[in-house]
Each structure stands twice: as structure tokens, then as C-alpha cells.
Coordinates of C-alpha atoms and ligand atoms in Angstrom, one line a residue:
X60 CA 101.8 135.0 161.3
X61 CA 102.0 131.1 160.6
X62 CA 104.7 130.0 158.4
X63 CA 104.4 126.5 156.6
X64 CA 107.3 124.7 154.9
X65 CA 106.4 122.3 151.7
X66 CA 108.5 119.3 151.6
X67 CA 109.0 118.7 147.3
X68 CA 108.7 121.4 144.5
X69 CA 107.5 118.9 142.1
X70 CA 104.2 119.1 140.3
X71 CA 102.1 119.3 143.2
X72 CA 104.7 121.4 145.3
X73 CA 104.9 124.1 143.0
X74 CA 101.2 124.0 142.2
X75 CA 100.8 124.5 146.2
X76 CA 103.2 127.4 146.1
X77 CA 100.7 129.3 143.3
X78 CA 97.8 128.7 145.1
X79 CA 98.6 130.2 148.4
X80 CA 100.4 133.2 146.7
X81 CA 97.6 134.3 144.1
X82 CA 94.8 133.5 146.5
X83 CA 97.0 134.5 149.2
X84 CA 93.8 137.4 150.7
X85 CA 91.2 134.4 150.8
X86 CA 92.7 131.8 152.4
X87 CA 94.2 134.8 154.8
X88 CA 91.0 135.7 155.8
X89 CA 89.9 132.2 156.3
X90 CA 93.1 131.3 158.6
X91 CA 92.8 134.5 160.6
X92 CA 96.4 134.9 160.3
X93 CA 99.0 136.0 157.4
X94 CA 100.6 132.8 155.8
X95 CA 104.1 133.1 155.2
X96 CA 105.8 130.1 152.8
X97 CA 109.2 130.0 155.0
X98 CA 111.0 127.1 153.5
X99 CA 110.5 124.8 150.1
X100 CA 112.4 121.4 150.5
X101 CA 113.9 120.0 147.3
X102 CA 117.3 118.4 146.1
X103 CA 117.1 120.8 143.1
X104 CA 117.6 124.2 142.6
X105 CA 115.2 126.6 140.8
X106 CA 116.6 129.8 140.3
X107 CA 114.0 130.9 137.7
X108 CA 111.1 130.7 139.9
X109 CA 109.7 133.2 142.0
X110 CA 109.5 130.7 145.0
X111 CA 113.3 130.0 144.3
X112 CA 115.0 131.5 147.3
X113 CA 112.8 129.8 149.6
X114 CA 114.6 126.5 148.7
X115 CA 116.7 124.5 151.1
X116 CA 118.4 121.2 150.8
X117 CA 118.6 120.1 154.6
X118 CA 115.6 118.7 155.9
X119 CA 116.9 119.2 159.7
X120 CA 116.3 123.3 158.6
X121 CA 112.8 122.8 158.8
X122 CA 112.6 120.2 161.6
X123 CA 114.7 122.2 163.8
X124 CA 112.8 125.7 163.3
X125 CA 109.9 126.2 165.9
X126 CA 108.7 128.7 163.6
X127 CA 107.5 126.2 161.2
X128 CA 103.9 124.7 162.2
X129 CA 102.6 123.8 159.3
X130 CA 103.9 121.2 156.7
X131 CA 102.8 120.0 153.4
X132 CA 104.7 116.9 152.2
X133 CA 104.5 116.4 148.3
X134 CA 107.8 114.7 147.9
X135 CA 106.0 111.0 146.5
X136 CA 107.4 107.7 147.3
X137 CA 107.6 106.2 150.5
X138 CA 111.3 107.6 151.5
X139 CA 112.4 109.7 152.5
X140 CA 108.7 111.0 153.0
X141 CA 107.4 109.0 155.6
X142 CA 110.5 109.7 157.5
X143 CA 110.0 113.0 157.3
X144 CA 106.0 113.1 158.0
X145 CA 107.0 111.0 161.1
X146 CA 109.9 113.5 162.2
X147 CA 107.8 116.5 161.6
X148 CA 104.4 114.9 163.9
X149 CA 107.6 114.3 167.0
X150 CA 108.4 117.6 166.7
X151 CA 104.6 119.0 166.9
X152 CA 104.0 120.4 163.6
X153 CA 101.4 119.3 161.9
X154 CA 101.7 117.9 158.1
X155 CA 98.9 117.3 155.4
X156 CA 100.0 115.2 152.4
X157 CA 99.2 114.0 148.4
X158 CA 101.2 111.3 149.0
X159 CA 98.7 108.1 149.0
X160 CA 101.8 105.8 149.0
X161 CA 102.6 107.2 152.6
X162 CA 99.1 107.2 153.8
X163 CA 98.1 104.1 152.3
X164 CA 101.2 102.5 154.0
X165 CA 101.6 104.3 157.0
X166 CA 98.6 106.3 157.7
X167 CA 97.7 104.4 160.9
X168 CA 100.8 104.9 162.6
X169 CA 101.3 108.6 161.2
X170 CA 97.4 109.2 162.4
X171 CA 98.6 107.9 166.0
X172 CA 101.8 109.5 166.3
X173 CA 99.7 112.8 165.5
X174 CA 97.2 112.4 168.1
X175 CA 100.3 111.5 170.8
X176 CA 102.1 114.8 169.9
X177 CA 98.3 116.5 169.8
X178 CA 98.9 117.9 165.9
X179 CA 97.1 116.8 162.5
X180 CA 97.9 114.6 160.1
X181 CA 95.3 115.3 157.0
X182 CA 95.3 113.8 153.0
X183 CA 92.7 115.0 151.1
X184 CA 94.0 115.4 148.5
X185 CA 96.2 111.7 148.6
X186 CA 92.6 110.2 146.9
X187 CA 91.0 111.8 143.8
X188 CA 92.9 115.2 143.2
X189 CA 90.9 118.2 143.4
X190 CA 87.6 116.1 144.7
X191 CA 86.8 116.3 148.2
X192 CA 86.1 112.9 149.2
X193 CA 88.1 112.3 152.4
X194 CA 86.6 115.4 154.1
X195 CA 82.7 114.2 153.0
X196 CA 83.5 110.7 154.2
X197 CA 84.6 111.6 158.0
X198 CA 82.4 114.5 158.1
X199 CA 79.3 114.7 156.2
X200 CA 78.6 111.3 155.8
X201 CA 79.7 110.4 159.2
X202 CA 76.2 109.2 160.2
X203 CA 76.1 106.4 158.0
X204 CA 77.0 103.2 157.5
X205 CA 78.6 102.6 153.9
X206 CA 77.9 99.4 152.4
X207 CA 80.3 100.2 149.1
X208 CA 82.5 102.4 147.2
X209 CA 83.2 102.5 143.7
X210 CA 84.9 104.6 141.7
X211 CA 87.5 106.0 139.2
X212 CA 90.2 106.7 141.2
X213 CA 93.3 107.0 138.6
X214 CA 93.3 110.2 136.4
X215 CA 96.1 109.1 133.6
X216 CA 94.5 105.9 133.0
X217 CA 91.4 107.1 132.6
X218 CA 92.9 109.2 130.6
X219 CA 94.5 106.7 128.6
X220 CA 90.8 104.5 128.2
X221 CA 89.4 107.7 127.3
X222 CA 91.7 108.6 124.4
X223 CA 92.0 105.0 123.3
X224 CA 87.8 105.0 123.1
X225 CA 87.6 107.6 121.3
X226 CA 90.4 108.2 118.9
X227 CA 92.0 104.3 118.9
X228 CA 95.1 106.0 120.0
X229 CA 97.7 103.5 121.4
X230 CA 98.3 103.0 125.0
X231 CA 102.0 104.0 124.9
X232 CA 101.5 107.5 123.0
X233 CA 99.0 108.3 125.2
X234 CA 100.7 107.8 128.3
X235 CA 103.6 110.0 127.2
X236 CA 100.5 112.7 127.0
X237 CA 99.3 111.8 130.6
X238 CA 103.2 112.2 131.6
X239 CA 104.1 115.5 130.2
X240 CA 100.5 116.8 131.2
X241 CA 101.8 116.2 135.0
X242 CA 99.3 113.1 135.6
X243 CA 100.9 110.4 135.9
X244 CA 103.7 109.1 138.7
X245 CA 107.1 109.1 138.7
X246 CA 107.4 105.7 137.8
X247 CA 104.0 105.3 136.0
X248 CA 103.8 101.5 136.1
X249 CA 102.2 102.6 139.4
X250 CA 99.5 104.0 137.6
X251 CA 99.2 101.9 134.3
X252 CA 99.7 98.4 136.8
X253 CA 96.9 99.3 139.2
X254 CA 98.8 100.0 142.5
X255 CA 98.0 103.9 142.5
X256 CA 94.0 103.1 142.6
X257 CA 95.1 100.3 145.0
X258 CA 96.5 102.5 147.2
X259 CA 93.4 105.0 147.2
X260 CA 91.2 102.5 147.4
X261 CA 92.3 101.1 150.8
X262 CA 92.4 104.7 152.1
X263 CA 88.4 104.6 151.5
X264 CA 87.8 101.5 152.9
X265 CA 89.8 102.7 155.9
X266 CA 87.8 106.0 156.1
X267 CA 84.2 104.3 155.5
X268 CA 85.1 100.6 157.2
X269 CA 87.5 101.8 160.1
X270 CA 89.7 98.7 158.9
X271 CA 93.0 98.7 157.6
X272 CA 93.8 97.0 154.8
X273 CA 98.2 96.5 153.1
X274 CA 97.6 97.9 149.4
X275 CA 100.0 95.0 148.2
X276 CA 97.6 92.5 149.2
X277 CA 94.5 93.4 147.5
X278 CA 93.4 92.0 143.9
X279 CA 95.1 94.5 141.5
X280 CA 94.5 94.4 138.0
X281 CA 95.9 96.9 135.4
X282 CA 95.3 98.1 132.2
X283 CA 98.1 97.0 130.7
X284 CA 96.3 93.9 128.8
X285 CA 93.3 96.2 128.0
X286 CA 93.4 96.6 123.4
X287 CA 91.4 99.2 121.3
X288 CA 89.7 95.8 120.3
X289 CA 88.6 95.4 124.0
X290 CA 87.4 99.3 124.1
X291 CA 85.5 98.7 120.6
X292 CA 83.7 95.8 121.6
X293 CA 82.5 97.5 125.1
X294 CA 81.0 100.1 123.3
X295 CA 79.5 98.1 121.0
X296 CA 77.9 96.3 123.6
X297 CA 76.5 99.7 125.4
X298 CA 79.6 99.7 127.8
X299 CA 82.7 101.8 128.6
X300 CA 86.3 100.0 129.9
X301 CA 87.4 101.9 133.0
X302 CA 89.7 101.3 135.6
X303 CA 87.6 100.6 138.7
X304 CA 88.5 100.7 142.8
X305 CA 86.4 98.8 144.5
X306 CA 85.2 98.2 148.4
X307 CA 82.5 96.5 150.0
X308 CA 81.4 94.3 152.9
X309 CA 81.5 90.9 152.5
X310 CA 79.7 89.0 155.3
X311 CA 81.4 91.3 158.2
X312 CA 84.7 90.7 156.0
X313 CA 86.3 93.7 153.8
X314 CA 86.7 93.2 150.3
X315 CA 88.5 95.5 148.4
X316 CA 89.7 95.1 144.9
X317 CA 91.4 97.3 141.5
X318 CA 90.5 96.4 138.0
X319 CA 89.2 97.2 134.9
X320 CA 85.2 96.9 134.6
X321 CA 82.5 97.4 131.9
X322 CA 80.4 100.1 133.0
X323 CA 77.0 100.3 131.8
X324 CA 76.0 103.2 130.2
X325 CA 73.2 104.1 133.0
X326 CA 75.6 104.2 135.4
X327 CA 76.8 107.7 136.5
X328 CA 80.6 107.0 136.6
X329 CA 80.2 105.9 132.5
X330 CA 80.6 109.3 131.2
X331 CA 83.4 110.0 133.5
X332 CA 86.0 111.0 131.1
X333 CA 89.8 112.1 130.4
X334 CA 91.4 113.1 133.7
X335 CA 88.2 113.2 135.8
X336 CA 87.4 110.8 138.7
X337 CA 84.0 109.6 140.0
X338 CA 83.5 107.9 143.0
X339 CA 79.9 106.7 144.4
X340 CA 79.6 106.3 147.8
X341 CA 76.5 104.0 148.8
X342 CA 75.6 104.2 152.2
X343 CA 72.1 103.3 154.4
X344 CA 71.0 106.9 155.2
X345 CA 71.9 109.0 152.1
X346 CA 71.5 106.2 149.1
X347 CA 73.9 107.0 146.8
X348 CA 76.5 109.9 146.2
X349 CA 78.7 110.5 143.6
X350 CA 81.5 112.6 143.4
X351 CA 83.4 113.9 140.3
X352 CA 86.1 116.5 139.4
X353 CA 89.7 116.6 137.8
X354 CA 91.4 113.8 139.6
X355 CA 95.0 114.7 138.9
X356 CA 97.0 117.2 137.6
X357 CA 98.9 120.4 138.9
X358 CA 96.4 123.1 140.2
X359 CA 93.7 120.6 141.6
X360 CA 95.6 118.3 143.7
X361 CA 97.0 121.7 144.9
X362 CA 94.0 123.0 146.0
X363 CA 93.2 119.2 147.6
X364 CA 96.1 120.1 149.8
X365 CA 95.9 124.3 150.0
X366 CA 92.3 123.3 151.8
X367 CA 93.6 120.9 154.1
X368 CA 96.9 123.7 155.1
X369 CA 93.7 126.2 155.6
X370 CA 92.1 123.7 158.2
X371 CA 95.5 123.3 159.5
X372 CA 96.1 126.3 160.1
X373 CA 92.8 127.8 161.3
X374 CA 93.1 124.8 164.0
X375 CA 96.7 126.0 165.1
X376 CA 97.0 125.7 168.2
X377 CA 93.5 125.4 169.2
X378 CA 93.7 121.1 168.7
X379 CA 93.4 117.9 166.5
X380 CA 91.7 117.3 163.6
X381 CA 93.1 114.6 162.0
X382 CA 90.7 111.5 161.9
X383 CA 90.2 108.3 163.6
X384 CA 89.9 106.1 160.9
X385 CA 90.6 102.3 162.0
X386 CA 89.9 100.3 164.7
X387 CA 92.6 98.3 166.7
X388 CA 91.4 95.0 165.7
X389 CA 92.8 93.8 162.1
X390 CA 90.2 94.2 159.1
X391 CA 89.4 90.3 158.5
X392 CA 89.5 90.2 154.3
X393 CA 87.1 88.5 152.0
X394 CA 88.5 86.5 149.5
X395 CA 88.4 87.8 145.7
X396 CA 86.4 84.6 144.7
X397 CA 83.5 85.3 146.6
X398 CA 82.9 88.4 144.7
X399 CA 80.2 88.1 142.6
X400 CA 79.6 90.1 139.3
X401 CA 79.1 89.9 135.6
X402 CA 81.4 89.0 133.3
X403 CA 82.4 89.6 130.1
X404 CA 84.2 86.6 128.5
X405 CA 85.8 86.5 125.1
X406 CA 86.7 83.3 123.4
X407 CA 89.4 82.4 120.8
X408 CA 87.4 80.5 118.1
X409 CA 85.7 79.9 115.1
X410 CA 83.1 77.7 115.9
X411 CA 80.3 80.5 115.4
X412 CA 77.3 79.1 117.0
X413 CA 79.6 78.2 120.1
X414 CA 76.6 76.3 121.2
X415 CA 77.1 74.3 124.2
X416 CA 78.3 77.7 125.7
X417 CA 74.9 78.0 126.7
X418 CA 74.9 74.8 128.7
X419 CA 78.2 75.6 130.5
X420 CA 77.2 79.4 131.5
X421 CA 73.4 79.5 131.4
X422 CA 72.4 82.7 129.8
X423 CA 74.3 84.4 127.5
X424 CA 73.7 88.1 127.5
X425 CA 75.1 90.6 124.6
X426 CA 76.7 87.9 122.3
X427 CA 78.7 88.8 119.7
X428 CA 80.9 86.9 117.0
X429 CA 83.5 88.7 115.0
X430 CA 86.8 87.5 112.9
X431 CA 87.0 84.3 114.8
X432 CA 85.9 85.9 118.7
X433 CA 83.2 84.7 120.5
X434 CA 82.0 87.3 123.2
X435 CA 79.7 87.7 125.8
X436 CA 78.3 88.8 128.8
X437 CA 77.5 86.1 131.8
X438 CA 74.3 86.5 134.6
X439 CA 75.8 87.2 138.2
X440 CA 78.3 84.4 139.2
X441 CA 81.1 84.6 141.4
X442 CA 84.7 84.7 140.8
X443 CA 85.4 81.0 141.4
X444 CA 82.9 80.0 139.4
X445 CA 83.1 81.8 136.0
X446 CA 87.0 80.5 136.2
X447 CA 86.0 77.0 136.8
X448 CA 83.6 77.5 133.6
X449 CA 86.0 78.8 131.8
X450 CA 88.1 76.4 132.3
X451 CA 85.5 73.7 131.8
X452 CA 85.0 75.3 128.0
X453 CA 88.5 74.4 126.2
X454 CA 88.3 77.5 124.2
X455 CA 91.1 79.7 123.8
X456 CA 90.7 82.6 126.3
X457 CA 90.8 85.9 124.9
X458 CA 90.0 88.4 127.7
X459 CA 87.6 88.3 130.7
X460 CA 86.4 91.9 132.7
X461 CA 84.0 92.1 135.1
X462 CA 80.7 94.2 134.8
X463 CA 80.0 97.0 137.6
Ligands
HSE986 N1 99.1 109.5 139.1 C1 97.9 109.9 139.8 C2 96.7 109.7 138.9 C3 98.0 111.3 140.3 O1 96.9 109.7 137.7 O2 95.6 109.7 139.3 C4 96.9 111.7 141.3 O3 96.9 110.9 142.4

């Protein structure tokens, strides 16, 4: 028997709970071993569930039993949670995790503190839910060298762009949705301001660059500013709005960046929709991969973290499985202005023909005048350089996203 303890009963916790009790004989069969749930950790009580007597309310009960193995933190947040992850890896029990704050933070030092005390640390499901994309990056793809990722990595605001493009619902009725659906965070201005896609985003470029890169220092646009006018236009123009994570190499330097982008309608992660993530990998042996699935929500994220306990578990005591995913040396960052993209670029004003526009930007792709807007979409230019034009117009600006 191997008993596992889940740290938080939350959306995730309790999802966990379901899946290894109603596909208890699988994943059984796949451990070798019955799987007994021997402790839940939560501040609350919950005397209407079936899983309500496992509950404790003192962390040092779990620490302290050699019994316990196996642990799956779910709490969210930085703290108590990485406190906990780290006191759990001293003691030699092994933890997988959602929580992408925690291994965006504090993954390096978890990962090493793991590998000291010869347990796993694992967090599949910490980017893109139910999608197995961690697992495929240190594995299957482990032969490559990726040149980018790009992806949806936020399920409640795509969820939002999605409902706003196609019923002109507003932004703050449809987050409410995204909330009581179980999507979004705790505080959601995590999701809505960027910072959750952040954070998954430097947890790729760490699996596929070996560099680690501080969440809060990358270029991190949210959707905040984004209007149904915006998502109206983008169409119009052949495009969807979505929240994009971004990584690349930049002349041996790591770029990594959040924002919104216009996605052409060719491109696979266009008809990504609703809660669903898509992430394309682009790497020199394999070309391009894409993968896609629900990336939030209850039962997914769940099974994200149900198949790292299974590897877990099947690996107790027989070694170490976690990855080695950065190098010691710091990952040297390129600078947002040197990335180089497409632009749409709105202007406030009523001169309709706009015409020395032309001059400033070159060509001028998609152009489109409505109710006193000027819009269009730039060649390839940099960063720095379609602000300096900007700048250089003395138009009003309206809006400006970049193109994927
Ligand atoms: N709030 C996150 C999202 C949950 O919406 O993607 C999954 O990480």
C-alpha cells in the first residue's frame, strides 16, 4: 500500500480526490500497489463530502507521518505552499504540484532540494490543465533543440475573448462565468492582468531553454484594455484577439513575453476556443507540434496531477524522476524591443485618407476606417521602432497588438 496526502481541498484538490477514487482499479494496476488517500489538508471543514474525514488542519500531521510518501500540493499562492513543498522534499516524500506560482518561483530550488533528498518534485499539470506539455517537453521531445513556444496558456481569458467574440458579452459578466465555472484564480487579476500565462510561460522556457527566468520581470500584458470594438475589428480583418505566451531565442539571449496578439486565421491556435489551450512547440528535428485540450477547470487539471502521483508512485522507492531543467549559469534576457513582429495600430482621427501614414510606416496592410478610427496592420518591425513611429505620427493612439 502507498498512501498520499493532498495538501488543499479546493477545486483542484477535490477534483484529485474523484479521480483516484472512481478510477481507483486503473491507476492501481498502473502503480503496482493499492493507493490509499490518508490525509486531505485544508483550513475548512467539509462534513458533506465523502472525502470529509480524511481532513486535517495541522500540516506537521502529514510531515511527521513516515507513512505518507506521496504528496500533491494544490493549496495556490506562494504561502504557505512552498513552505510546505520544501518541508515535505526534507522529509523525503516526494510532491507533484498545480501550483505554477510555486514552480514558477521556486521550482529551481524545489527541483534541487528533491534531487539532494533523492525524491521527485513533478508539475504537469502547473502549465495548461489537462494537456500534457511538461511531460512531452523533457521526454519526447528531449532530442531537439526548440527554437520557440507559443501558445494559449490561460483558460478564463480565453474564455473571456471567446465569449466576448462571439456574443459581444462584457468582460466583467463573463469573468464572473469563468469564476463560478472553477477557472479562474483566487484573485483573478492574476489571470485577467497576464501574470498566470507569465508564470507558465517561464516554466516552458525553463523546460525547453534550461534557463531560468523571475515571472515578474518579463513583458506582461493583460487583457484588461482589450474592447468588443478591438475583437470586431480583428475579425473583420481575418484575425482572432487571444492572450498569447511567448518564448524564443534571441541571439543566444531568452526572450520571453505575455500579451494579447492577432492570430491569423491559418494559424492552428486561431480556432482555439472557450477554456481550451494550444501551445506549438517549434523545434529543429520535429517542425512543429501543437498541443490542445481543456486548460483549466476541475476534472482536467486533476487528471494533470493524478498522472504525475501515478509516476510518483510507480517510481517509489525505486529513484528520481523529477527533471533537470536549468543550467547553473543565469539565462541572459533579450530585451522586449528587439522583438520583432506585426502590428496592428489604431489611430484616433478623422482625417480619412490618413495619408502620410504611408510615408511614416511603409506599407500599410488591412486598412480600415470606421467612425473616426484609422486601423491597420504594419510589415515586420521591431518593438522600438513601431513606438518611435508612432510617436512620430501625432495621432491619437487608440490601441496597438502585435500579430503572431
Ligand atoms: N486560472 C488558470 C487558467 C487555471 O484560467 O488558466 C489553470 O492554470
Amino acid at each position: 500500500m502507498i498512501h498520499v496526502a493532498l495538501l488543499g481541498f479546493g477545486v483542484v484538490g477535490s477534483g484529485t480526490a474523484e479521480v483516484l477514487t472512481q478510477n481507483k482499479a486503473i491507476i492501481e494496476k498502473k502503480v503496482g500497489r493499492p493507493v490509499n488517500i490518508k490525509y486531505i489538508l485544508d483550513l475548512r471543514d467539509f462534513p458533506d463530502s465523502p472525502f470529509g474525514g480524511l481532513v486535517v488542519h495541522d500540516f506537521n500531521t502529514i510531515v511527521n507521518d513516515p507513512e505518507v510518501s506521496v504528496v500533491a500540493e494544490m493549496m495556490g499562492g506562494s504561502h504557505p505552499a512552498y513552505d510546505f513543498t520544501l518541508a515535505c522534499l526534507k522529509a523525503g516524500k516526494s510532491v507533484v504540484t498545480s501550483n505554477k506560482e510555486v514552480v514558477a518561483n521556486f521550482g529551481t530550488e524545489l527541483l534541487a532540494v528533491a534531487r539532494e533528498n533523492g525524491v521527485s518534485y513533478l508539475f504537469e499539470a502547473s502549465v495548461g490543465g489537462g494537456i500534457p506539455i511538461i511531460r512531452p517537453l523533457r521526454e519526447d521531445l528531449a532530442s531537439n533543440n526548440v527554437t520557440a513556444i507559443s501558445g494559449i496558456l490561460n483558460g478564463t481569458t480565453n474564455y473571456i475573448l471567446t465569449r466576448m467574440d462571439t456574443e459581444g458579452a462584457s468582460f466583467d459578466e463573463v469573468l464572473k462565468d469563468a469564476q463560478r465555472l472553477g477557472y479562474a484564480e483566487a484573485n483573478p487579476a492574476a489571470d485577467v492582468e497576464g501574470l498566470d500565462a507569465a508564470r507558465k510561460t517561464v516554466i516552458l522556457a525553463a523546460m525547453a531553454f534550461g534557463k531560468r527566468i523571475d515571472p515578474n520581470t518579463i513583458l506582461c500584458e493583460g487583457i484588461t484594455k482589450i474592447t468588443t470594438a478591438d475583437s470586431e475589428l480583428a475579425k473583420e480583418m481575418g484575425y482572432a484577439i487571444k492572450l498569447i505566451g511567448y518564448t524564443t531565442r534571441v541571439e543566444g539571449k531568452i526572450l520571453a513575453m505575455v500579451s494579447p496578439r492577432l492570430v491569423p486565421l491559418g494559424n492552428p491556435i486561431h480556432g482555439v476556443n472557450g477554456v481550451f489551450n494550444g501551445i506549438l512547440v517549434t523545434a529543429d528535428m520535429v517542425g512543429q507540434v501543437m498541443f490542445y485540450g481543456p486548460g483549466a477547470g476541475k476534472l482536467p487539471t486533476a487528471s494533470a496531477v493524478a498522472g504525475d502521483l501515478i509516476d510518483v508512485m510507480a517510481h517509489t522507492p525505486a529513484g528520481i524522476i523529477s527533471p533537470v531543467w536549468v543550467d547553473a549559469e543565469p539565462a541572459e534576457i533579450a530585451d522586449p524591443d528587439t522583438h520583432v513582429c506585426r502590428h496592428l495600430v489604431v489611430f484616433d482621427t478623422s482625417d480619412e485618407s490618413a495619408g502620410h501614414l504611408k510615408t511614416v510606416f511603409g506599407g500599410l496592410n488591412a486598412v480600415h476606417y470606421t467612425e473616426g478610427r484609422f486601423s491597420f496592420i504594419t510589415e515586420e518591425m521591431s518593438e522600438g521602432e513601431v513606438k518611435a513611429k508612432i510617436a512620430s505620427v501625432g495621432y491619437p493612439l487608440v490601441t496597438r497588438i502585435r500579430v503572431l
